[in-house]
């Protein structure tokens, strides 16, 4: 195994070993990322709903005439 690969595995082992000491920080990071993903999914769902609502409205026989400005 190469030296770089051994160092990578060693760093992973050290980081996983120290995880219990920083459990609250790790948990808050995981929850923060989950919250950001949930908000993004909510906005995307809302945009899809608005788009679907606008697709079903209107009639080709109705025109809106806007007056010119001053």
PDB file of N, CA and C in Angstrom:
ATOM      1  N   UNK A   1       0.853  -1.173   0.000  1.00  0.00           N
ATOM      2  CA  UNK A   1       0.000   0.000   0.000  1.00  0.00           C
ATOM      3  C   UNK A   1       0.900   1.238   0.000  1.00  0.00           C
ATOM      4  N   UNK A   2       0.490   2.258  -0.700  1.00  0.00           N
ATOM      5  CA  UNK A   2       1.326   3.452  -0.803  1.00  0.00           C
ATOM      6  C   UNK A   2       1.291   4.253   0.500  1.00  0.00           C
ATOM      7  N   UNK A   3       2.277   5.099   0.636  1.00  0.00           N
ATOM      8  CA  UNK A   3       2.394   5.915   1.843  1.00  0.00           C
ATOM      9  C   UNK A   3       1.225   6.891   1.971  1.00  0.00           C
ATOM     10  N   UNK A   4       0.803   7.458   0.850  1.00  0.00           N
ATOM     11  CA  UNK A   4      -0.309   8.414   0.888  1.00  0.00           C
ATOM     12  C   UNK A   4      -1.600   7.730   1.328  1.00  0.00           C
ATOM     13  N   UNK A   5      -1.823   6.517   0.838  1.00  0.00           N
ATOM     14  CA  UNK A   5      -3.037   5.783   1.206  1.00  0.00           C
ATOM     15  C   UNK A   5      -3.019   5.409   2.686  1.00  0.00           C
ATOM     16  N   UNK A   6      -1.853   5.043   3.211  1.00  0.00           N
ATOM     17  CA  UNK A   6      -1.733   4.736   4.638  1.00  0.00           C
ATOM     18  C   UNK A   6      -2.036   5.970   5.478  1.00  0.00           C
ATOM     19  N   UNK A   7      -1.544   7.119   5.027  1.00  0.00           N
ATOM     20  CA  UNK A   7      -1.802   8.355   5.765  1.00  0.00           C
ATOM     21  C   UNK A   7      -3.283   8.718   5.740  1.00  0.00           C
ATOM     22  N   UNK A   8      -3.938   8.482   4.619  1.00  0.00           N
ATOM     23  CA  UNK A   8      -5.375   8.765   4.522  1.00  0.00           C
ATOM     24  C   UNK A   8      -6.152   7.894   5.496  1.00  0.00           C
ATOM     25  N   UNK A   9      -5.850   6.584   5.520  1.00  0.00           N
ATOM     26  CA  UNK A   9      -6.548   5.681   6.438  1.00  0.00           C
ATOM     27  C   UNK A   9      -6.258   6.032   7.893  1.00  0.00           C
ATOM     28  N   UNK A  10      -5.023   6.454   8.180  1.00  0.00           N
ATOM     29  CA  UNK A  10      -4.678   6.851   9.537  1.00  0.00           C
ATOM     30  C   UNK A  10      -5.467   8.093   9.958  1.00  0.00           C
ATOM     31  N   UNK A  11      -5.584   9.066   9.078  1.00  0.00           N
ATOM     32  CA  UNK A  11      -6.340  10.277   9.402  1.00  0.00           C
ATOM     33  C   UNK A  11      -7.826   9.977   9.595  1.00  0.00           C
ATOM     34  N   UNK A  12      -8.367   9.084   8.778  1.00  0.00           N
ATOM     35  CA  UNK A  12      -9.772   8.694   8.952  1.00  0.00           C
ATOM     36  C   UNK A  12      -9.966   8.038  10.306  1.00  0.00           C
ATOM     37  N   UNK A  13      -9.037   7.149  10.689  1.00  0.00           N
ATOM     38  CA  UNK A  13      -9.144   6.457  11.973  1.00  0.00           C
ATOM     39  C   UNK A  13      -9.036   7.436  13.140  1.00  0.00           C
ATOM     40  N   UNK A  14      -8.131   8.402  13.036  1.00  0.00           N
ATOM     41  CA  UNK A  14      -7.973   9.393  14.104  1.00  0.00           C
ATOM     42  C   UNK A  14      -9.231  10.252  14.217  1.00  0.00           C
ATOM     43  N   UNK A  15      -9.774  10.682  13.091  1.00  0.00           N
ATOM     44  CA  UNK A  15     -10.977  11.520  13.124  1.00  0.00           C
ATOM     45  C   UNK A  15     -12.180  10.764  13.661  1.00  0.00           C
ATOM     46  N   UNK A  16     -12.349   9.514  13.249  1.00  0.00           N
ATOM     47  CA  UNK A  16     -13.471   8.732  13.773  1.00  0.00           C
ATOM     48  C   UNK A  16     -13.278   8.416  15.249  1.00  0.00           C
ATOM     49  N   UNK A  17     -12.047   8.256  15.677  1.00  0.00           N
ATOM     50  CA  UNK A  17     -11.772   7.992  17.089  1.00  0.00           C
ATOM     51  C   UNK A  17     -12.078   9.179  17.978  1.00  0.00           C
ATOM     52  N   UNK A  18     -11.910  10.388  17.468  1.00  0.00           N
ATOM     53  CA  UNK A  18     -12.173  11.580  18.281  1.00  0.00           C
ATOM     54  C   UNK A  18     -13.615  12.066  18.149  1.00  0.00           C
ATOM     55  N   UNK A  19     -14.431  11.364  17.398  1.00  0.00           N
ATOM     56  CA  UNK A  19     -15.824  11.775  17.197  1.00  0.00           C
ATOM     57  C   UNK A  19     -16.623  11.845  18.500  1.00  0.00           C
ATOM     58  N   UNK A  20     -16.488  10.892  19.427  1.00  0.00           N
ATOM     59  CA  UNK A  20     -17.269  11.007  20.672  1.00  0.00           C
ATOM     60  C   UNK A  20     -16.961  12.269  21.482  1.00  0.00           C
ATOM     61  N   UNK A  21     -15.756  12.801  21.374  1.00  0.00           N
ATOM     62  CA  UNK A  21     -15.405  14.014  22.117  1.00  0.00           C
ATOM     63  C   UNK A  21     -16.076  15.247  21.539  1.00  0.00           C
ATOM     64  N   UNK A  22     -16.429  15.199  20.282  1.00  0.00           N
ATOM     65  CA  UNK A  22     -17.053  16.358  19.632  1.00  0.00           C
ATOM     66  C   UNK A  22     -18.412  15.983  19.058  1.00  0.00           C
ATOM     67  N   UNK A  23     -19.163  15.211  19.826  1.00  0.00           N
ATOM     68  CA  UNK A  23     -20.440  14.697  19.338  1.00  0.00           C
ATOM     69  C   UNK A  23     -21.455  15.825  19.117  1.00  0.00           C
ATOM     70  N   UNK A  24     -21.484  16.825  19.999  1.00  0.00           N
ATOM     71  CA  UNK A  24     -22.480  17.889  19.862  1.00  0.00           C
ATOM     72  C   UNK A  24     -22.196  18.770  18.655  1.00  0.00           C
ATOM     73  N   UNK A  25     -20.932  19.041  18.400  1.00  0.00           N
ATOM     74  CA  UNK A  25     -20.579  19.836  17.220  1.00  0.00           C
ATOM     75  C   UNK A  25     -20.928  19.068  15.951  1.00  0.00           C
ATOM     76  N   UNK A  26     -20.597  17.773  15.949  1.00  0.00           N
ATOM     77  CA  UNK A  26     -20.902  16.955  14.772  1.00  0.00           C
ATOM     78  C   UNK A  26     -22.405  16.848  14.554  1.00  0.00           C
ATOM     79  N   UNK A  27     -23.145  16.667  15.630  1.00  0.00           N
ATOM     80  CA  UNK A  27     -24.598  16.561  15.524  1.00  0.00           C
ATOM     81  C   UNK A  27     -25.212  17.870  15.032  1.00  0.00           C
ATOM     82  N   UNK A  28     -24.705  18.993  15.509  1.00  0.00           N
ATOM     83  CA  UNK A  28     -25.249  20.272  15.051  1.00  0.00           C
ATOM     84  C   UNK A  28     -24.937  20.508  13.575  1.00  0.00           C
ATOM     85  N   UNK A  29     -23.777  20.068  13.108  1.00  0.00           N
ATOM     86  CA  UNK A  29     -23.448  20.212  11.688  1.00  0.00           C
ATOM     87  C   UNK A  29     -24.373  19.353  10.826  1.00  0.00           C
ATOM     88  N   UNK A  30     -24.617  18.121  11.254  1.00  0.00           N
ATOM     89  CA  UNK A  30     -25.503  17.233  10.497  1.00  0.00           C
ATOM     90  C   UNK A  30     -26.912  17.807  10.452  1.00  0.00           C
ATOM     91  N   UNK A  31     -27.396  18.304  11.579  1.00  0.00           N
ATOM     92  CA  UNK A  31     -28.741  18.883  11.614  1.00  0.00           C
ATOM     93  C   UNK A  31     -28.826  20.164  10.784  1.00  0.00           C
ATOM     94  N   UNK A  32     -27.761  20.947  10.763  1.00  0.00           N
ATOM     95  CA  UNK A  32     -27.754  22.169   9.950  1.00  0.00           C
ATOM     96  C   UNK A  32     -27.841  21.851   8.469  1.00  0.00           C
ATOM     97  N   UNK A  33     -27.075  20.869   8.032  1.00  0.00           N
ATOM     98  CA  UNK A  33     -27.120  20.474   6.621  1.00  0.00           C
ATOM     99  C   UNK A  33     -28.499  19.918   6.278  1.00  0.00           C
ATOM    100  N   UNK A  34     -29.081  19.119   7.177  1.00  0.00           N
ATOM    101  CA  UNK A  34     -30.414  18.566   6.935  1.00  0.00           C
ATOM    102  C   UNK A  34     -31.457  19.681   6.846  1.00  0.00           C
ATOM    103  N   UNK A  35     -31.331  20.705   7.669  1.00  0.00           N
ATOM    104  CA  UNK A  35     -32.270  21.826   7.629  1.00  0.00           C
ATOM    105  C   UNK A  35     -32.151  22.600   6.320  1.00  0.00           C
ATOM    106  N   UNK A  36     -30.936  22.818   5.857  1.00  0.00           N
ATOM    107  CA  UNK A  36     -30.738  23.519   4.582  1.00  0.00           C
ATOM    108  C   UNK A  36     -31.344  22.720   3.437  1.00  0.00           C
ATOM    109  N   UNK A  37     -31.148  21.408   3.444  1.00  0.00           N
ATOM    110  CA  UNK A  37     -31.719  20.558   2.391  1.00  0.00           C
ATOM    111  C   UNK A  37     -33.243  20.595   2.446  1.00  0.00           C
ATOM    112  N   UNK A  38     -33.813  20.571   3.651  1.00  0.00           N
ATOM    113  CA  UNK A  38     -35.273  20.610   3.787  1.00  0.00           C
ATOM    114  C   UNK A  38     -35.845  21.939   3.285  1.00  0.00           C
ATOM    115  N   UNK A  39     -35.189  23.045   3.598  1.00  0.00           N
ATOM    116  CA  UNK A  39     -35.663  24.353   3.129  1.00  0.00           C
ATOM    117  C   UNK A  39     -35.573  24.436   1.611  1.00  0.00           C
ATOM    118  N   UNK A  40     -34.472  23.959   1.041  1.00  0.00           N
ATOM    119  CA  UNK A  40     -34.323  23.970  -0.413  1.00  0.00           C
ATOM    120  C   UNK A  40     -35.400  23.115  -1.075  1.00  0.00           C
ATOM    121  N   UNK A  41     -35.658  21.930  -0.528  1.00  0.00           N
ATOM    122  CA  UNK A  41     -36.700  21.066  -1.090  1.00  0.00           C
ATOM    123  C   UNK A  41     -38.071  21.729  -0.982  1.00  0.00           C
ATOM    124  N   UNK A  42     -38.321  22.438   0.118  1.00  0.00           N
ATOM    125  CA  UNK A  42     -39.586  23.147   0.278  1.00  0.00           C
ATOM    126  C   UNK A  42     -39.769  24.246  -0.752  1.00  0.00           C
ATOM    127  N   UNK A  43     -38.722  25.028  -0.988  1.00  0.00           N
ATOM    128  CA  UNK A  43     -38.811  26.087  -1.994  1.00  0.00           C
ATOM    129  C   UNK A  43     -38.989  25.516  -3.395  1.00  0.00           C
ATOM    130  N   UNK A  44     -38.300  24.433  -3.702  1.00  0.00           N
ATOM    131  CA  UNK A  44     -38.461  23.820  -5.022  1.00  0.00           C
ATOM    132  C   UNK A  44     -39.871  23.266  -5.204  1.00  0.00           C
ATOM    133  N   UNK A  45     -40.434  22.667  -4.154  1.00  0.00           N
ATOM    134  CA  UNK A  45     -41.802  22.163  -4.232  1.00  0.00           C
ATOM    135  C   UNK A  45     -42.797  23.307  -4.395  1.00  0.00           C
ATOM    136  N   UNK A  46     -42.556  24.411  -3.696  1.00  0.00           N
ATOM    137  CA  UNK A  46     -43.443  25.564  -3.815  1.00  0.00           C
ATOM    138  C   UNK A  46     -43.373  26.160  -5.223  1.00  0.00           C
ATOM    139  N   UNK A  47     -42.186  26.229  -5.790  1.00  0.00           N
ATOM    140  CA  UNK A  47     -42.047  26.744  -7.154  1.00  0.00           C
ATOM    141  C   UNK A  47     -42.753  25.842  -8.150  1.00  0.00           C
ATOM    142  N   UNK A  48     -42.651  24.534  -7.961  1.00  0.00           N
ATOM    143  CA  UNK A  48     -43.338  23.593  -8.850  1.00  0.00           C
ATOM    144  C   UNK A  48     -44.850  23.752  -8.719  1.00  0.00           C
ATOM    145  N   UNK A  49     -45.341  23.969  -7.511  1.00  0.00           N
ATOM    146  CA  UNK A  49     -46.770  24.178  -7.297  1.00  0.00           C
ATOM    147  C   UNK A  49     -47.271  25.461  -7.941  1.00  0.00           C
ATOM    148  N   UNK A  50     -46.498  26.541  -7.809  1.00  0.00           N
ATOM    149  CA  UNK A  50     -46.879  27.797  -8.467  1.00  0.00           C
ATOM    150  C   UNK A  50     -46.912  27.629  -9.974  1.00  0.00           C
ATOM    151  N   UNK A  51     -45.920  26.931 -10.506  1.00  0.00           N
ATOM    152  CA  UNK A  51     -45.872  26.711 -11.952  1.00  0.00           C
ATOM    153  C   UNK A  51     -47.075  25.896 -12.423  1.00  0.00           C
ATOM    154  N   UNK A  52     -47.436  24.866 -11.671  1.00  0.00           N
ATOM    155  CA  UNK A  52     -48.591  24.045 -12.038  1.00  0.00           C
ATOM    156  C   UNK A  52     -49.884  24.848 -11.934  1.00  0.00           C
ATOM    157  N   UNK A  53     -49.981  25.713 -10.931  1.00  0.00           N
ATOM    158  CA  UNK A  53     -51.186  26.530 -10.781  1.00  0.00           C
ATOM    159  C   UNK A  53     -51.319  27.526 -11.927  1.00  0.00           C
ATOM    160  N   UNK A  54     -50.214  28.094 -12.364  1.00  0.00           N
ATOM    161  CA  UNK A  54     -50.273  29.065 -13.453  1.00  0.00           C
ATOM    162  C   UNK A  54     -50.530  28.398 -14.800  1.00  0.00           C
ATOM    163  N   UNK A  55     -50.112  27.158 -14.970  1.00  0.00           N
ATOM    164  CA  UNK A  55     -50.353  26.451 -16.229  1.00  0.00           C
ATOM    165  C   UNK A  55     -51.840  26.178 -16.430  1.00  0.00           C
ATOM    166  N   UNK A  56     -52.573  25.969 -15.346  1.00  0.00           N
ATOM    167  CA  UNK A  56     -53.988  25.634 -15.461  1.00  0.00           C
ATOM    168  C   UNK A  56     -54.909  26.836 -15.501  1.00  0.00           C
ATOM    169  N   UNK A  57     -54.383  28.034 -15.477  1.00  0.00           N
ATOM    170  CA  UNK A  57     -55.231  29.226 -15.459  1.00  0.00           C
ATOM    171  C   UNK A  57     -55.190  29.928 -16.802  1.00  0.00           C
ATOM    172  N   UNK A  58     -56.110  30.839 -16.969  1.00  0.00           N
ATOM    173  CA  UNK A  58     -56.137  31.645 -18.190  1.00  0.00           C
ATOM    174  C   UNK A  58     -56.925  30.977 -19.297  1.00  0.00           C
ATOM    175  N   UNK A  59     -57.266  31.775 -20.280  1.00  0.00           N
ATOM    176  CA  UNK A  59     -58.017  31.297 -21.431  1.00  0.00           C
ATOM    177  C   UNK A  59     -57.448  31.971 -22.673  1.00  0.00           C
ATOM    178  N   UNK A  60     -57.336  31.237 -23.779  1.00  0.00           N
ATOM    179  CA  UNK A  60     -56.790  31.865 -24.986  1.00  0.00           C
ATOM    180  C   UNK A  60     -57.720  32.929 -25.572  1.00  0.00           C
ATOM    181  N   UNK A  61     -58.993  32.949 -25.171  1.00  0.00           N
ATOM    182  CA  UNK A  61     -59.934  33.920 -25.705  1.00  0.00           C
ATOM    183  C   UNK A  61     -59.972  35.225 -24.932  1.00  0.00           C
ATOM    184  N   UNK A  62     -59.170  35.371 -23.898  1.00  0.00           N
ATOM    185  CA  UNK A  62     -59.182  36.579 -23.072  1.00  0.00           C
ATOM    186  C   UNK A  62     -57.874  37.331 -23.292  1.00  0.00           C
ATOM    187  N   UNK A  63     -57.998  38.648 -23.512  1.00  0.00           N
ATOM    188  CA  UNK A  63     -56.813  39.485 -23.699  1.00  0.00           C
ATOM    189  C   UNK A  63     -56.796  40.575 -22.642  1.00  0.00           C
ATOM    190  N   UNK A  64     -55.630  40.951 -22.223  1.00  0.00           N
ATOM    191  CA  UNK A  64     -55.466  42.046 -21.272  1.00  0.00           C
ATOM    192  C   UNK A  64     -54.807  43.185 -22.025  1.00  0.00           C
ATOM    193  N   UNK A  65     -55.473  44.337 -22.033  1.00  0.00           N
ATOM    194  CA  UNK A  65     -54.947  45.504 -22.738  1.00  0.00           C
ATOM    195  C   UNK A  65     -54.453  46.492 -21.696  1.00  0.00           C
ATOM    196  N   UNK A  66     -53.190  46.818 -21.777  1.00  0.00           N
ATOM    197  CA  UNK A  66     -52.591  47.753 -20.835  1.00  0.00           C
ATOM    198  C   UNK A  66     -52.457  49.108 -21.500  1.00  0.00           C
ATOM    199  N   UNK A  67     -52.815  50.141 -20.772  1.00  0.00           N
ATOM    200  CA  UNK A  67     -52.711  51.497 -21.310  1.00  0.00           C
ATOM    201  C   UNK A  67     -51.269  51.991 -21.291  1.00  0.00           C
ATOM    202  N   UNK A  68     -50.983  52.944 -22.138  1.00  0.00           N
ATOM    203  CA  UNK A  68     -49.651  53.534 -22.181  1.00  0.00           C
ATOM    204  C   UNK A  68     -49.412  54.436 -20.988  1.00  0.00           C
ATOM    205  N   UNK A  69     -48.179  54.686 -20.683  1.00  0.00           N
ATOM    206  CA  UNK A  69     -47.812  55.543 -19.562  1.00  0.00           C
ATOM    207  C   UNK A  69     -47.988  57.010 -19.905  1.00  0.00           C
ATOM    208  N   UNK A  70     -47.796  57.898 -18.922  1.00  0.00           N
ATOM    209  CA  UNK A  70     -47.981  59.348 -19.147  1.00  0.00           C
ATOM    210  C   UNK A  70     -46.966  59.927 -20.101  1.00  0.00           C
TER     211      UNK A  70
END
